[in-house]
Every structure is written in C-alpha cells, then in structure tokens.
C-alpha cells in the first residue's frame, strides 16, 4: 500500500541514486487515485473493472460506446495484437492503479477510433480509390533528429504531415487539408490529454516537444491496430519482438486505409510521414507504396540510445511504481539493434535514388544544407519563399529548445557500456561510419 504513494525504483544502486531527471511527477491527485483504487480493491469495494486490461471487455466497451461492431478486421489481427500486447504488458510491468487506468483509456480510445473510421469508410467506399502517391518517410533510431526534420519539411505546403489531433481523434468527415478547428470539443479533449502527459512526465518538452496541432508519428494511428512502437512505453517488449518476427501486412492494410481516409477530404497530397518503427518494415512499405521515398537519419547509437531510454523510462514511470533501469537498457538495446539491423538489410534492396541519408550532426549544424540535398535527390523545388519559411522555423525551434532546456541522459544509468552498444550495432557502425562521425 505504501508503494502506491511512495514509488520504489530498482536497477541503479540504492533508491537515492535513481537519476532525478527520470523521476516521475506525482501530483497529489494521482497519488490519491492510486491509493484510493488500491484500498478499494483491497477491501473488496472495487473489482478492478474500472481499469481492466481484458481485451474482450475493452472491445465490448468500444462497441457499446459507439453502437458499432465492425472493426474491418476479417482476420482478427487487431484483437490478436491487443491480446498479445496486454499479455506482454502484464508480464513486464507492475502497473499502478493510475497506470492501469491510463493504458485502459488509451486502448479504449484506439478501439473506438478504429470502429468509427471503419464505419465511415464503409459508408464512403470511394475512399479506397484514393491513390497514395510517392510518400516521403522519415526513419531512423529515436532521438536522431527526426522530429525536428519532420517539422522542418512540413513547412512545405505541398507535403501533408498528419497531426496528432486528426490521428488520435479522427473527425468525420476528415479535416479539410488537415486544417483544425481549435474550438471543437475533440480538439479541446486532445489538448487536455497532451497537458496531462506534460503534467506527469518529468520535463517532457525537453525530451520530446509536442502540441495537439503539430505533426506526429504514424504510431499514433497505428495504435488503432495495436501494432505501434509506442507500446514499449508501457513495457510491451515481448509483443514488439513477436510482431517484428512476422510480416506486418495487417499494420499497413490499416496504415493505407487511414491515409486514404485522411486524404479523401484534401486537395492533391504528398504525404510526409515518420516513425522509427518503419525501419522494420521497409520491404512491406514498398509493397503498399511502391514509389515511396525514405530519409534515414543517423546518429551514433552510443548517444541516441541513452536519450531514447531516458524518454521511454520517463513515460513508463507514469504507469508504474517499479522501474528496473538495467532491464530498460537491455530491452531497448535489443529492440533498436534489431530495428537498425533490419533497416541495413532492407535498404540494400532499394535504388540509391529512393533514400536520402542524413547525419544528426548536420541536422543540428547545417539544416538548410540537408534540406537542399533532400530536395535535389527527390527532384523537388525549393522556392525562395519556402526557404524563408524554413529558416524561420529553424529560428523558432532553436528558441523553444533553449527555453525548455537540454535533455539529460547517460548510458550508465541503464547499466550499458559503450562496448555493449558498439557490439550490438557493429554492422551498422561499419557501414554508415561516415554519417556517425562527430
């Protein structure tokens, strides 16, 4: 019971040595929520139904809330993914009462959104005639400059980057060209959700700055297929290993339908997408989008990995009172070394003209040169007005980064050494050494 109020952390010596920058924020409201729900369950006044992670009950609740039953999932991939995700989380994570409720709500929103998207497409079948033409997909390890580059390239109005709001809370009809009504009830709900995350995650903005109307990763709507890299923040590592071992056809069936749905109320669109998860799926992406182009951001894993582990652990700390930093390091080292290894193998099958390689150091030091290289490679026009807009974005981003402060992280927090990382990424370090030099 006391652990509900006073978190216990392990894996980094004694508790007092747990890095301050990783410690979760514990507002009194959340501590009371954990304490009350745990006490209620202890005395038999609460059977856990308010925060169950039973996939059957989550699906039934979503169907009851919407009055819909069709998930557009003839092979039950969504339910199988959800079931295995829950099993994986329960195996790895000792969830707090608040954490259990938060994950339950995440899964419920995802299931609800999927039902509504499926219903809208069934009533508007011409959506499936939409052509997804030559999408540009940013991939690379987390913490390699993908968010900055995504935002920078999104300055080009000829490119369409899906925003957090329209992915997490699909609108019907979809937003016209992605333009948001910030007075809508759903936008306000999504904004409160972002505010909640920022209130419970230790200095989230310094790790990953996000707003409701900003471009975000495909993982947001892939949560509606329960096949998203973001599930690692809840400890679903066994699920992600299982999913990486299979062909992700179900994910990209949904991925394409969701983009078609968004595009159905937009003018001529070329999509700009991003996710580290796509490193595992390059071959499958090419099957669904044969003319896709890729931008691969590179950073020394000895720098990128501890930064990623720090971010993931901060988020994980919101749903559990028990964190083993050694396990966090081990699982994420294994996860990303496999993702990068898959990318190395699959990029070999692509024409050079389909891939732009970008060094993290150049993203930081000469971003406009990077943009020029990308536009030349993909035969895109960089107009003077667009250049000016991008330069303003760079200036504004720098001011925001200065305001929120530097993200703190160290390899040894997660019981990893430079030798561990070099060994796990040896092939990648050899092949892309020129992009990894400081």
Coordinates of C-alpha atoms in Angstrom, one line a residue:
X1 CA 0.0 0.0 0.0
X2 CA 2.8 2.4 0.9
X3 CA 4.4 1.7 -2.5
X4 CA 1.3 3.2 -4.1
X5 CA 2.1 6.5 -2.6
X6 CA 5.9 6.2 -2.4
X7 CA 7.4 4.8 -5.6
X8 CA 10.1 2.1 -5.4
X9 CA 12.7 2.0 -8.2
X10 CA 15.4 -0.5 -8.7
X11 CA 18.3 -1.3 -11.0
X12 CA 20.5 1.7 -10.3
X13 CA 22.0 1.0 -6.9
X14 CA 20.1 2.3 -4.0
X15 CA 16.9 4.3 -4.5
X16 CA 18.5 7.7 -3.7
X17 CA 20.8 7.3 -6.7
X18 CA 18.0 7.0 -9.2
X19 CA 18.5 9.9 -11.7
X20 CA 16.4 12.9 -10.8
X21 CA 15.6 13.6 -14.4
X22 CA 13.9 10.3 -14.7
X23 CA 11.8 10.5 -11.6
X24 CA 8.1 10.8 -12.4
X25 CA 6.0 13.8 -11.4
X26 CA 3.4 12.6 -8.8
X27 CA 0.6 15.2 -8.5
X28 CA -1.4 14.7 -5.3
X29 CA -4.5 13.9 -7.4
X30 CA -2.6 10.9 -9.0
X31 CA -1.2 9.7 -5.6
X32 CA -4.8 9.8 -4.2
X33 CA -6.1 8.0 -7.2
X34 CA -3.5 5.2 -6.8
X35 CA -4.2 5.0 -3.0
X36 CA -8.0 5.0 -3.2
X37 CA -8.2 2.5 -6.0
X38 CA -5.7 0.2 -4.3
X39 CA -7.5 0.4 -1.0
X40 CA -10.9 -0.1 -2.6
X41 CA -9.7 -3.2 -4.3
X42 CA -8.1 -4.4 -1.1
X43 CA -11.3 -4.2 0.9
X44 CA -13.4 -5.6 -1.9
X45 CA -15.2 -2.4 -2.9
X46 CA -13.6 -2.3 -6.3
X47 CA -13.2 -5.4 -8.5
X48 CA -10.8 -3.8 -11.0
X49 CA -13.4 -3.4 -13.7
X50 CA -12.8 0.4 -13.9
X51 CA -9.3 -0.3 -15.2
X52 CA -9.3 -3.8 -16.6
X53 CA -7.0 -4.6 -19.4
X54 CA -9.1 -7.5 -20.6
X55 CA -9.1 -7.2 -24.4
X56 CA -12.6 -8.6 -24.7
X57 CA -14.1 -6.1 -22.3
X58 CA -12.2 -3.2 -24.0
X59 CA -13.6 -4.2 -27.4
X60 CA -17.1 -4.6 -26.0
X61 CA -16.9 -1.2 -24.2
X62 CA -15.8 0.5 -27.5
X63 CA -18.7 -1.2 -29.4
X64 CA -21.2 -0.1 -26.7
X65 CA -19.9 3.5 -26.7
X66 CA -20.2 3.8 -30.5
X67 CA -23.1 1.5 -31.3
X68 CA -20.8 0.0 -33.9
X69 CA -19.5 -3.6 -34.2
X70 CA -17.3 -3.7 -37.4
X71 CA -13.6 -3.3 -36.9
X72 CA -12.9 -4.0 -40.5
X73 CA -10.6 -6.8 -39.4
X74 CA -11.7 -10.0 -41.1
X75 CA -8.7 -12.0 -39.8
X76 CA -8.9 -10.7 -36.2
X77 CA -5.4 -9.2 -36.4
X78 CA -6.4 -6.2 -34.3
X79 CA -7.8 -8.4 -31.4
X80 CA -4.9 -10.8 -31.6
X81 CA -2.4 -7.8 -31.4
X82 CA -4.4 -6.3 -28.5
X83 CA -4.4 -9.6 -26.6
X84 CA -0.7 -10.2 -27.0
X85 CA 0.0 -6.6 -26.1
X86 CA -1.9 -6.9 -22.8
X87 CA -0.1 -10.2 -22.0
X88 CA 3.2 -8.5 -22.7
X89 CA 2.5 -5.5 -20.5
X90 CA 1.2 -7.6 -17.7
X91 CA 4.3 -9.8 -17.8
X92 CA 6.8 -6.9 -17.8
X93 CA 5.1 -4.1 -15.9
X94 CA 3.9 -3.8 -12.3
X95 CA 1.3 -1.2 -13.1
X96 CA 0.0 1.3 -10.7
X97 CA -3.8 1.8 -10.4
X98 CA -3.5 5.1 -12.3
X99 CA -1.2 3.5 -14.9
X100 CA -3.7 0.6 -15.5
X101 CA -6.5 3.1 -15.9
X102 CA -4.4 5.3 -18.3
X103 CA -3.5 2.3 -20.5
X104 CA -7.1 1.1 -20.5
X105 CA -8.2 4.5 -21.7
X106 CA -5.5 4.5 -24.4
X107 CA -6.7 1.1 -25.7
X108 CA -10.3 2.1 -25.5
X109 CA -9.8 5.3 -27.5
X110 CA -7.8 3.4 -30.1
X111 CA -10.6 0.7 -30.5
X112 CA -13.3 3.4 -30.6
X113 CA -11.4 5.4 -33.3
X114 CA -11.0 2.2 -35.4
X115 CA -14.7 1.4 -35.2
X116 CA -15.6 4.9 -36.4
X117 CA -13.0 5.0 -39.2
X118 CA -14.2 1.6 -40.4
X119 CA -17.8 2.8 -40.3
X120 CA -17.0 6.0 -42.2
X121 CA -15.2 4.1 -44.9
X122 CA -18.0 1.5 -45.3
X123 CA -20.4 4.4 -45.9
X124 CA -18.0 6.1 -48.3
X125 CA -16.3 3.2 -50.2
X126 CA -14.8 5.5 -52.8
X127 CA -12.2 6.5 -50.2
X128 CA -10.4 3.2 -51.0
X129 CA -9.9 4.6 -54.5
X130 CA -7.6 7.3 -53.2
X131 CA -4.1 7.0 -54.5
X132 CA -1.2 7.4 -52.1
X133 CA 1.5 8.9 -54.3
X134 CA 5.2 8.8 -53.5
X135 CA 5.1 9.3 -49.8
X136 CA 8.3 10.5 -48.1
X137 CA 9.0 8.5 -44.9
X138 CA 11.5 9.6 -42.3
X139 CA 13.0 6.8 -40.4
X140 CA 16.0 6.2 -38.1
X141 CA 16.5 5.5 -34.4
X142 CA 14.6 7.5 -32.0
X143 CA 16.5 10.6 -30.8
X144 CA 18.3 11.2 -34.2
X145 CA 16.6 14.5 -35.1
X146 CA 13.5 13.0 -36.8
X147 CA 11.1 15.3 -35.0
X148 CA 12.9 18.5 -36.0
X149 CA 13.4 17.3 -39.6
X150 CA 9.7 16.3 -39.8
X151 CA 8.6 19.7 -38.6
X152 CA 11.1 21.5 -40.9
X153 CA 10.0 19.7 -44.1
X154 CA 6.3 20.2 -43.1
X155 CA 6.8 23.9 -43.8
X156 CA 6.4 22.8 -47.5
X157 CA 2.6 23.1 -48.1
X158 CA 2.9 20.6 -50.9
X159 CA 3.6 18.0 -48.3
X160 CA 1.0 16.8 -45.8
X161 CA 2.0 15.6 -42.4
X162 CA -0.7 14.1 -40.3
X163 CA -1.1 15.9 -37.0
X164 CA -1.6 14.4 -33.5
X165 CA -5.2 15.6 -33.2
X166 CA -6.5 14.1 -36.5
X167 CA -4.8 10.8 -35.9
X168 CA -5.8 10.4 -32.2
X169 CA -9.3 11.8 -32.6
X170 CA -10.4 11.1 -36.2
X171 CA -13.0 13.6 -37.5
X172 CA -15.9 12.8 -39.8
X173 CA -15.6 14.0 -42.5
X174 CA -11.8 14.2 -42.1
X175 CA -10.3 17.6 -41.7
X176 CA -10.2 19.6 -44.9
X177 CA -6.5 19.7 -45.8
X178 CA -5.7 19.0 -42.2
X179 CA -7.0 22.4 -41.1
X180 CA -8.1 22.3 -37.4
X181 CA -11.0 23.9 -35.7
X182 CA -9.3 24.7 -32.3
X183 CA -12.7 25.4 -30.8
X184 CA -14.0 21.9 -31.4
X185 CA -14.8 19.7 -28.4
X186 CA -12.5 16.9 -29.6
X187 CA -9.6 19.3 -30.1
X188 CA -10.0 20.6 -26.5
X189 CA -10.1 17.0 -25.3
X190 CA -6.9 16.1 -27.2
X191 CA -5.2 19.3 -25.8
X192 CA -6.2 18.3 -22.3
X193 CA -4.6 14.9 -23.0
X194 CA -1.4 16.4 -24.0
X195 CA -1.5 18.7 -21.0
X196 CA -2.0 15.6 -18.8
X197 CA 1.1 13.9 -20.2
X198 CA 3.2 17.1 -19.7
X199 CA 2.0 17.3 -16.1
X200 CA 3.0 13.7 -15.2
X201 CA 6.1 13.2 -17.3
X202 CA 9.3 14.8 -15.9
X203 CA 10.3 17.6 -18.3
X204 CA 8.6 16.1 -21.3
X205 CA 9.2 19.1 -23.5
X206 CA 13.0 18.9 -23.2
X207 CA 12.8 15.2 -24.3
X208 CA 10.1 15.4 -27.0
X209 CA 8.3 18.6 -27.6
X210 CA 4.7 18.1 -28.8
X211 CA 1.5 20.0 -29.2
X212 CA -2.0 19.0 -30.3
X213 CA -1.7 20.6 -33.7
X214 CA 1.9 19.5 -34.5
X215 CA 2.8 16.8 -37.0
X216 CA 3.3 13.5 -35.2
X217 CA 4.4 9.9 -36.0
X218 CA 2.4 7.2 -37.6
X219 CA 2.5 5.3 -34.3
X220 CA -0.5 7.5 -33.2
X221 CA -2.9 5.9 -35.6
X222 CA -1.1 2.5 -35.7
X223 CA -2.2 2.3 -32.0
X224 CA -5.7 1.7 -33.6
X225 CA -4.2 -1.6 -34.9
X226 CA -2.3 -2.2 -31.7
X227 CA 0.9 -2.6 -33.7
X228 CA 2.8 0.5 -32.7
X229 CA 6.4 1.1 -31.4
X230 CA 4.9 3.4 -28.8
X231 CA 3.7 0.3 -26.9
X232 CA 7.2 0.0 -25.5
X233 CA 6.5 2.9 -23.1
X234 CA 4.1 0.5 -21.3
X235 CA 6.6 -2.3 -21.3
X236 CA 5.2 -4.4 -24.2
X237 CA 8.6 -5.6 -25.3
X238 CA 7.7 -9.2 -25.8
X239 CA 4.8 -8.1 -28.1
X240 CA 7.2 -6.0 -30.2
X241 CA 9.6 -8.8 -30.5
X242 CA 6.8 -11.1 -31.7
X243 CA 5.5 -8.5 -34.1
X244 CA 8.9 -7.9 -35.6
X245 CA 9.2 -11.6 -36.3
X246 CA 6.1 -11.6 -38.6
X247 CA 5.2 -9.8 -41.8
X248 CA 3.3 -6.6 -40.8
X249 CA 0.7 -6.8 -43.5
X250 CA -2.2 -6.0 -41.1
X251 CA -0.5 -2.9 -39.9
X252 CA -0.1 -1.5 -43.5
X253 CA -3.5 -2.5 -44.6
X254 CA -4.8 -0.2 -41.8
X255 CA -2.0 2.3 -42.4
X256 CA -3.0 2.8 -46.1
X257 CA -6.7 2.9 -45.3
X258 CA -6.2 5.6 -42.7
X259 CA -4.2 7.7 -45.0
X260 CA -6.8 7.3 -47.7
X261 CA -9.5 8.3 -45.2
X262 CA -7.5 11.5 -44.3
X263 CA -6.7 12.2 -47.9
X264 CA -10.3 11.9 -49.0
X265 CA -11.1 15.5 -47.9
X266 CA -7.8 17.0 -49.0
X267 CA -6.5 18.5 -52.2
X268 CA -3.7 16.9 -54.1
X269 CA -1.5 15.5 -51.4
X270 CA 2.0 14.0 -51.0
X271 CA 2.4 12.5 -47.5
X272 CA 5.3 13.2 -45.2
X273 CA 5.5 10.5 -42.6
X274 CA 7.8 9.4 -39.9
X275 CA 8.5 6.7 -37.3
X276 CA 11.5 4.7 -36.1
X277 CA 9.2 1.6 -36.3
X278 CA 9.3 1.8 -40.1
X279 CA 12.9 0.7 -40.0
X280 CA 11.5 -2.8 -39.6
X281 CA 9.0 -2.5 -42.4
X282 CA 10.8 -1.0 -45.4
X283 CA 10.1 -4.0 -47.7
X284 CA 6.4 -4.1 -46.7
X285 CA 6.1 -0.3 -47.1
X286 CA 7.4 -0.7 -50.7
X287 CA 4.7 -3.3 -51.4
X288 CA 2.0 -0.9 -50.3
X289 CA 3.7 2.3 -51.6
X290 CA 5.9 1.2 -54.5
X291 CA 7.1 4.8 -55.2
X292 CA 7.9 5.7 -51.5
X293 CA 11.0 7.7 -50.7
X294 CA 12.9 7.4 -47.4
X295 CA 15.0 9.7 -45.3
X296 CA 17.2 7.9 -42.9
X297 CA 18.7 9.9 -40.0
X298 CA 21.9 8.7 -38.5
X299 CA 23.4 9.3 -35.0
X300 CA 25.9 7.3 -33.0
X301 CA 23.9 4.8 -31.1
X302 CA 26.0 5.5 -28.0
X303 CA 24.4 8.9 -28.0
X304 CA 20.9 8.1 -29.4
X305 CA 20.2 5.0 -27.3
X306 CA 20.6 6.5 -23.8
X307 CA 18.5 9.5 -24.9
X308 CA 15.8 7.1 -26.1
X309 CA 16.0 5.0 -22.9
X310 CA 15.6 8.2 -20.9
X311 CA 12.5 9.3 -22.8
X312 CA 10.8 5.9 -22.7
X313 CA 11.6 5.5 -19.0
X314 CA 10.1 8.9 -18.1
X315 CA 6.9 7.8 -19.8
X316 CA 7.0 4.3 -18.3
X317 CA 7.3 5.9 -14.9
X318 CA 3.8 7.4 -15.2
X319 CA 2.2 3.9 -15.3
X320 CA 4.3 2.0 -12.7
X321 CA 5.9 2.4 -9.3
X322 CA 8.6 -0.1 -10.1
X323 CA 11.4 0.6 -12.7
X324 CA 14.4 -1.6 -13.3
X325 CA 16.8 0.6 -15.3
X326 CA 19.0 -2.4 -16.2
X327 CA 16.0 -4.1 -17.8
X328 CA 15.1 -0.9 -19.6
X329 CA 18.5 -0.7 -21.0
X330 CA 18.7 -4.3 -22.0
X331 CA 15.3 -4.3 -23.7
X332 CA 15.8 -1.1 -25.7
X333 CA 19.3 -2.1 -26.8
X334 CA 17.9 -5.3 -28.2
X335 CA 14.9 -3.6 -29.7
X336 CA 16.8 -0.9 -31.6
X337 CA 19.8 -3.0 -32.6
X338 CA 17.3 -5.3 -34.3
X339 CA 15.4 -2.4 -35.9
X340 CA 18.6 -0.9 -37.3
X341 CA 19.8 -4.3 -38.5
X342 CA 16.6 -4.8 -40.4
X343 CA 16.9 -1.4 -41.9
X344 CA 20.5 -2.0 -43.0
X345 CA 19.4 -5.3 -44.7
X346 CA 16.3 -3.8 -46.4
X347 CA 17.8 -0.5 -47.6
X348 CA 20.3 -2.7 -49.6
X349 CA 17.3 -3.6 -51.9
X350 CA 16.4 0.0 -52.7
X351 CA 17.7 2.2 -55.5
X352 CA 20.0 4.9 -54.2
X353 CA 17.6 7.5 -55.6
X354 CA 14.9 6.3 -53.1
X355 CA 17.0 7.0 -50.0
X356 CA 18.5 10.2 -48.5
X357 CA 20.9 9.6 -45.7
X358 CA 21.2 12.4 -43.1
X359 CA 23.8 12.8 -40.3
X360 CA 22.5 14.1 -37.0
X361 CA 25.4 16.5 -36.7
X362 CA 24.3 18.1 -40.0
X363 CA 20.7 18.4 -38.9
X364 CA 22.0 20.4 -35.9
X365 CA 24.7 22.4 -37.6
X366 CA 23.5 23.0 -41.2
X367 CA 19.9 22.0 -41.5
X368 CA 19.2 24.0 -44.7
X369 CA 22.1 22.2 -46.5
X370 CA 20.3 18.9 -45.5
X371 CA 17.1 20.2 -47.0
X372 CA 18.8 21.2 -50.2
X373 CA 20.3 17.7 -50.5
X374 CA 16.9 16.1 -49.9
X375 CA 15.1 18.3 -52.4
X376 CA 17.8 17.6 -55.1
X377 CA 17.7 13.9 -54.5
X378 CA 13.9 13.7 -54.7
X379 CA 13.6 16.2 -57.6
X380 CA 11.6 18.8 -55.5
X381 CA 11.7 22.5 -55.9
X382 CA 13.0 24.6 -53.0
X383 CA 11.5 28.0 -53.7
X384 CA 12.8 31.3 -52.1
X385 CA 9.5 31.7 -50.1
X386 CA 9.8 28.1 -48.8
X387 CA 13.4 28.6 -47.8
X388 CA 12.4 31.7 -45.9
X389 CA 9.7 29.8 -44.1
X390 CA 12.1 27.0 -43.2
X391 CA 14.7 29.4 -41.9
X392 CA 12.1 31.0 -39.6
X393 CA 11.1 27.5 -38.4
X394 CA 14.7 26.8 -37.5
X395 CA 15.0 30.1 -35.6
X396 CA 11.7 29.4 -33.7
X397 CA 12.7 25.8 -32.9
X398 CA 16.0 27.0 -31.5
X399 CA 14.3 29.4 -29.2
X400 CA 11.9 26.7 -28.0
X401 CA 14.8 24.3 -27.4
X402 CA 16.7 27.0 -25.4
X403 CA 13.5 27.7 -23.3
X404 CA 12.9 24.0 -22.3
X405 CA 16.5 23.1 -21.6
X406 CA 18.7 20.2 -22.6
X407 CA 17.6 16.6 -22.3
X408 CA 19.7 14.7 -19.8
X409 CA 20.8 11.1 -20.3
X410 CA 23.7 8.7 -19.7
X411 CA 24.4 5.2 -20.9
X412 CA 25.4 4.0 -17.4
X413 CA 22.1 5.0 -16.0
X414 CA 20.8 1.9 -17.9
X415 CA 23.7 -0.3 -17.0
X416 CA 25.1 -0.2 -20.5
X417 CA 28.6 0.4 -21.7
X418 CA 30.0 1.8 -24.9
X419 CA 31.3 -1.7 -25.7
X420 CA 27.8 -3.1 -25.3
X421 CA 26.4 -0.7 -27.9
X422 CA 29.3 -1.0 -30.3
X423 CA 29.0 -4.8 -30.3
X424 CA 25.2 -4.7 -30.8
X425 CA 25.4 -2.2 -33.7
X426 CA 28.7 -3.3 -35.2
X427 CA 27.4 -3.8 -38.8
X428 CA 25.6 -0.5 -38.8
X429 CA 28.6 1.4 -37.3
X430 CA 30.8 -0.1 -40.1
X431 CA 28.5 0.6 -43.0
X432 CA 27.4 4.1 -42.1
X433 CA 30.5 5.3 -40.3
X434 CA 30.7 8.5 -42.4
X435 CA 27.4 9.7 -41.1
X436 CA 28.2 8.9 -37.5
X437 CA 31.4 10.9 -37.1
X438 CA 31.0 13.9 -34.8

